[in-house]
Amino acid sequence: MTAAPVLSFDLGGTRMRAALVAGDGSVLAMAEGATPARDGVGAVLDGLCTLAAACLAQGPAPRAAGLCAPGPLDAARGVMLAPPTLQGWRNVPASALLGERLGLPVLLENDANAAALGEQLFGAGQGAQSLVFITVSTGIGGGVIVDGHILRGRGGLAGEIGHMKIAEHSPECACGARGCFEALASGSALGRRAAEQRRGAPEGAAPPTGRDVIEAARGGDRLALRLVAGHARWLGRGFANLLHLYAPDMLVMGGGLANGFDLLAPRIRAEIAQSAMPDYRDTPLLRAALGDAAGLVGMAHIVRQAAPDSGRERRHG
Ligand SMILES: [Zn+2]
């Protein structure tokens, strides 16, 4: 454990962030920018370093850093394997490359795992020993914490909850299969259904996002309210599977669609009451509390838990 802050990064397909995080999980400085995903690995790493410099100007010097990024990735080796949202990134040794630029040891972790840990320790999941964090936005990702530990599985591939099959038919999923939870219950799926139902839309109008549908429902739009209710049932069906699989102390829902949590939650709970066995039905379903900071804060904790010296050995060995 060290009193120095941790330099934490969250690399997403569209946005990326850096932060200095103190030992109590508080964010001392944060910087954010668009991810230059089309410009290649070097441009993204340079961008992360620019964000880091903005943070370092505002706080005490860190001794270690951590990067959370979309999977699949090999956390032990610090290698990003083939993230679907970062085209062309295959087997990128992100820990080593970023570490060389920063002059700091850099640990790598799956972003949903880091966010799950952040919520468990400092957000909605405080007090839980086991929880499933579900992020519902463009896709559906998840992090599973069982008995206080991140569930990793073979090659760190556990917890890809967006691709569990919950129906026979659906539009094709990003993974190429059909019937995936993500293809039916993501924010994109909600927007797609709205586009299919919308009549008389202006030619060339951008399709609505899940957030657009939520806002329309909030304004009392009847079609949007019906779509949101139907969408909540798909979410509830997937969540019931998660309850049976992991028996968490709670489910925590984050991501862009959590903006509509108040509208979705009653119907999600109703579906869980129908789909889950009785002993699972009273599991609390909570809205994530940390928003965009969850991954940064969880990542900093992972770095703090790892001994920096052995971490350096492991990454470069
Ligand atoms: Zn899929």
PDB file of N, CA and C in Angstrom, residues 4 9 14 33 54 60 63 75-76 108 123 137 142 196 201 205 209 223-224 235 245 253 255 267 272 276 292 302 306:
ATOM      1  N   ALA A   4       0.891   7.488  -2.053  1.00  0.00           N
ATOM      2  CA  ALA A   4       0.867   8.258  -3.302  1.00  0.00           C
ATOM      3  C   ALA A   4      -0.387   7.893  -4.095  1.00  0.00           C
ATOM      4  N   PHE A   9      -6.294   5.007 -15.885  1.00  0.00           N
ATOM      5  CA  PHE A   9      -6.810   5.293 -17.231  1.00  0.00           C
ATOM      6  C   PHE A   9      -8.018   4.417 -17.528  1.00  0.00           C
ATOM      7  N   THR A  14     -14.887   5.215 -27.733  1.00  0.00           N
ATOM      8  CA  THR A  14     -15.182   6.582 -28.165  1.00  0.00           C
ATOM      9  C   THR A  14     -14.599   7.642 -27.232  1.00  0.00           C
ATOM     10  N   GLY A  33     -11.052  12.895 -23.032  1.00  0.00           N
ATOM     11  CA  GLY A  33     -11.033  13.313 -24.423  1.00  0.00           C
ATOM     12  C   GLY A  33     -11.593  12.232 -25.329  1.00  0.00           C
ATOM     13  N   ALA A  54      -2.146  16.369 -17.985  1.00  0.00           N
ATOM     14  CA  ALA A  54      -3.105  17.328 -17.424  1.00  0.00           C
ATOM     15  C   ALA A  54      -3.419  16.989 -15.977  1.00  0.00           C
ATOM     16  N   PRO A  60      -0.175  15.336  -6.496  1.00  0.00           N
ATOM     17  CA  PRO A  60       1.102  14.698  -6.175  1.00  0.00           C
ATOM     18  C   PRO A  60       1.437  13.587  -7.157  1.00  0.00           C
ATOM     19  N   ARG A  63       3.116   6.654  -8.129  1.00  0.00           N
ATOM     20  CA  ARG A  63       4.214   5.699  -8.285  1.00  0.00           C
ATOM     21  C   ARG A  63       3.836   4.543  -9.187  1.00  0.00           C
ATOM     22  N   ALA A  75      -4.897  -9.842 -18.733  1.00  0.00           N
ATOM     23  CA  ALA A  75      -4.482  -8.913 -17.682  1.00  0.00           C
ATOM     24  C   ALA A  75      -3.100  -9.276 -17.137  1.00  0.00           C
ATOM     25  N   ALA A  76      -2.830 -10.555 -16.974  1.00  0.00           N
ATOM     26  CA  ALA A  76      -1.561 -10.974 -16.374  1.00  0.00           C
ATOM     27  C   ALA A  76      -0.376 -10.541 -17.238  1.00  0.00           C
ATOM     28  N   LEU A 108      -2.931  -3.773 -16.315  1.00  0.00           N
ATOM     29  CA  LEU A 108      -4.060  -3.782 -17.245  1.00  0.00           C
ATOM     30  C   LEU A 108      -5.209  -4.583 -16.646  1.00  0.00           C
ATOM     31  N   GLY A 123     -19.031   2.611  -4.384  1.00  0.00           N
ATOM     32  CA  GLY A 123     -20.286   3.078  -4.981  1.00  0.00           C
ATOM     33  C   GLY A 123     -21.504   2.363  -4.443  1.00  0.00           C
ATOM     34  N   SER A 137     -25.244  -0.061 -22.488  1.00  0.00           N
ATOM     35  CA  SER A 137     -25.143   1.105 -23.371  1.00  0.00           C
ATOM     36  C   SER A 137     -25.222   0.614 -24.806  1.00  0.00           C
ATOM     37  N   GLY A 142     -20.225  -6.763 -18.479  1.00  0.00           N
ATOM     38  CA  GLY A 142     -20.446  -7.085 -17.079  1.00  0.00           C
ATOM     39  C   GLY A 142     -19.170  -7.418 -16.350  1.00  0.00           C
ATOM     40  N   GLU A 196     -37.619   1.141 -35.987  1.00  0.00           N
ATOM     41  CA  GLU A 196     -38.506   0.252 -36.744  1.00  0.00           C
ATOM     42  C   GLU A 196     -39.966   0.691 -36.622  1.00  0.00           C
ATOM     43  N   ALA A 201     -40.812   9.440 -40.130  1.00  0.00           N
ATOM     44  CA  ALA A 201     -39.583  10.131 -39.734  1.00  0.00           C
ATOM     45  C   ALA A 201     -38.979  10.808 -40.960  1.00  0.00           C
ATOM     46  N   ALA A 205     -32.995  11.069 -41.258  1.00  0.00           N
ATOM     47  CA  ALA A 205     -32.884  11.389 -39.833  1.00  0.00           C
ATOM     48  C   ALA A 205     -32.070  10.305 -39.127  1.00  0.00           C
ATOM     49  N   THR A 209     -31.231   6.860 -30.280  1.00  0.00           N
ATOM     50  CA  THR A 209     -30.440   6.027 -29.380  1.00  0.00           C
ATOM     51  C   THR A 209     -31.363   5.552 -28.257  1.00  0.00           C
ATOM     52  N   LEU A 223     -45.634   5.545 -27.444  1.00  0.00           N
ATOM     53  CA  LEU A 223     -44.845   4.503 -28.101  1.00  0.00           C
ATOM     54  C   LEU A 223     -43.562   4.239 -27.311  1.00  0.00           C
ATOM     55  N   ALA A 224     -42.914   5.322 -26.892  1.00  0.00           N
ATOM     56  CA  ALA A 224     -41.659   5.158 -26.140  1.00  0.00           C
ATOM     57  C   ALA A 224     -41.911   4.430 -24.821  1.00  0.00           C
ATOM     58  N   LEU A 235     -34.363  -7.074 -20.282  1.00  0.00           N
ATOM     59  CA  LEU A 235     -33.333  -6.891 -19.247  1.00  0.00           C
ATOM     60  C   LEU A 235     -33.607  -7.824 -18.061  1.00  0.00           C
ATOM     61  N   LEU A 245     -27.088 -17.824 -11.869  1.00  0.00           N
ATOM     62  CA  LEU A 245     -25.701 -18.236 -12.082  1.00  0.00           C
ATOM     63  C   LEU A 245     -24.793 -17.854 -10.922  1.00  0.00           C
ATOM     64  N   MET A 253     -26.736  -1.842 -11.932  1.00  0.00           N
ATOM     65  CA  MET A 253     -26.861  -1.498 -13.353  1.00  0.00           C
ATOM     66  C   MET A 253     -26.277  -0.123 -13.636  1.00  0.00           C
ATOM     67  N   GLY A 255     -24.057   2.236 -17.076  1.00  0.00           N
ATOM     68  CA  GLY A 255     -24.087   2.478 -18.514  1.00  0.00           C
ATOM     69  C   GLY A 255     -25.119   3.529 -18.871  1.00  0.00           C
ATOM     70  N   ARG A 267     -40.405  -2.708 -14.050  1.00  0.00           N
ATOM     71  CA  ARG A 267     -40.697  -3.792 -14.994  1.00  0.00           C
ATOM     72  C   ARG A 267     -39.624  -4.867 -14.976  1.00  0.00           C
ATOM     73  N   ILE A 272     -38.174 -10.357 -13.207  1.00  0.00           N
ATOM     74  CA  ILE A 272     -37.385 -11.219 -12.313  1.00  0.00           C
ATOM     75  C   ILE A 272     -38.324 -12.053 -11.434  1.00  0.00           C
ATOM     76  N   ALA A 276     -37.268 -15.773 -12.104  1.00  0.00           N
ATOM     77  CA  ALA A 276     -36.293 -16.302 -11.147  1.00  0.00           C
ATOM     78  C   ALA A 276     -36.987 -17.199 -10.121  1.00  0.00           C
ATOM     79  N   ASP A 292     -19.175   7.577 -14.752  1.00  0.00           N
ATOM     80  CA  ASP A 292     -17.971   7.365 -15.563  1.00  0.00           C
ATOM     81  C   ASP A 292     -16.711   7.123 -14.739  1.00  0.00           C
ATOM     82  N   ILE A 302      -7.062  -1.798  -7.822  1.00  0.00           N
ATOM     83  CA  ILE A 302      -6.331  -2.989  -8.284  1.00  0.00           C
ATOM     84  C   ILE A 302      -4.824  -2.719  -8.264  1.00  0.00           C
ATOM     85  N   ALA A 306      -1.780  -4.512  -5.809  1.00  0.00           N
ATOM     86  CA  ALA A 306      -0.642  -5.250  -6.365  1.00  0.00           C
ATOM     87  C   ALA A 306       0.651  -4.618  -5.856  1.00  0.00           C
TER      88      ALA A 306
END
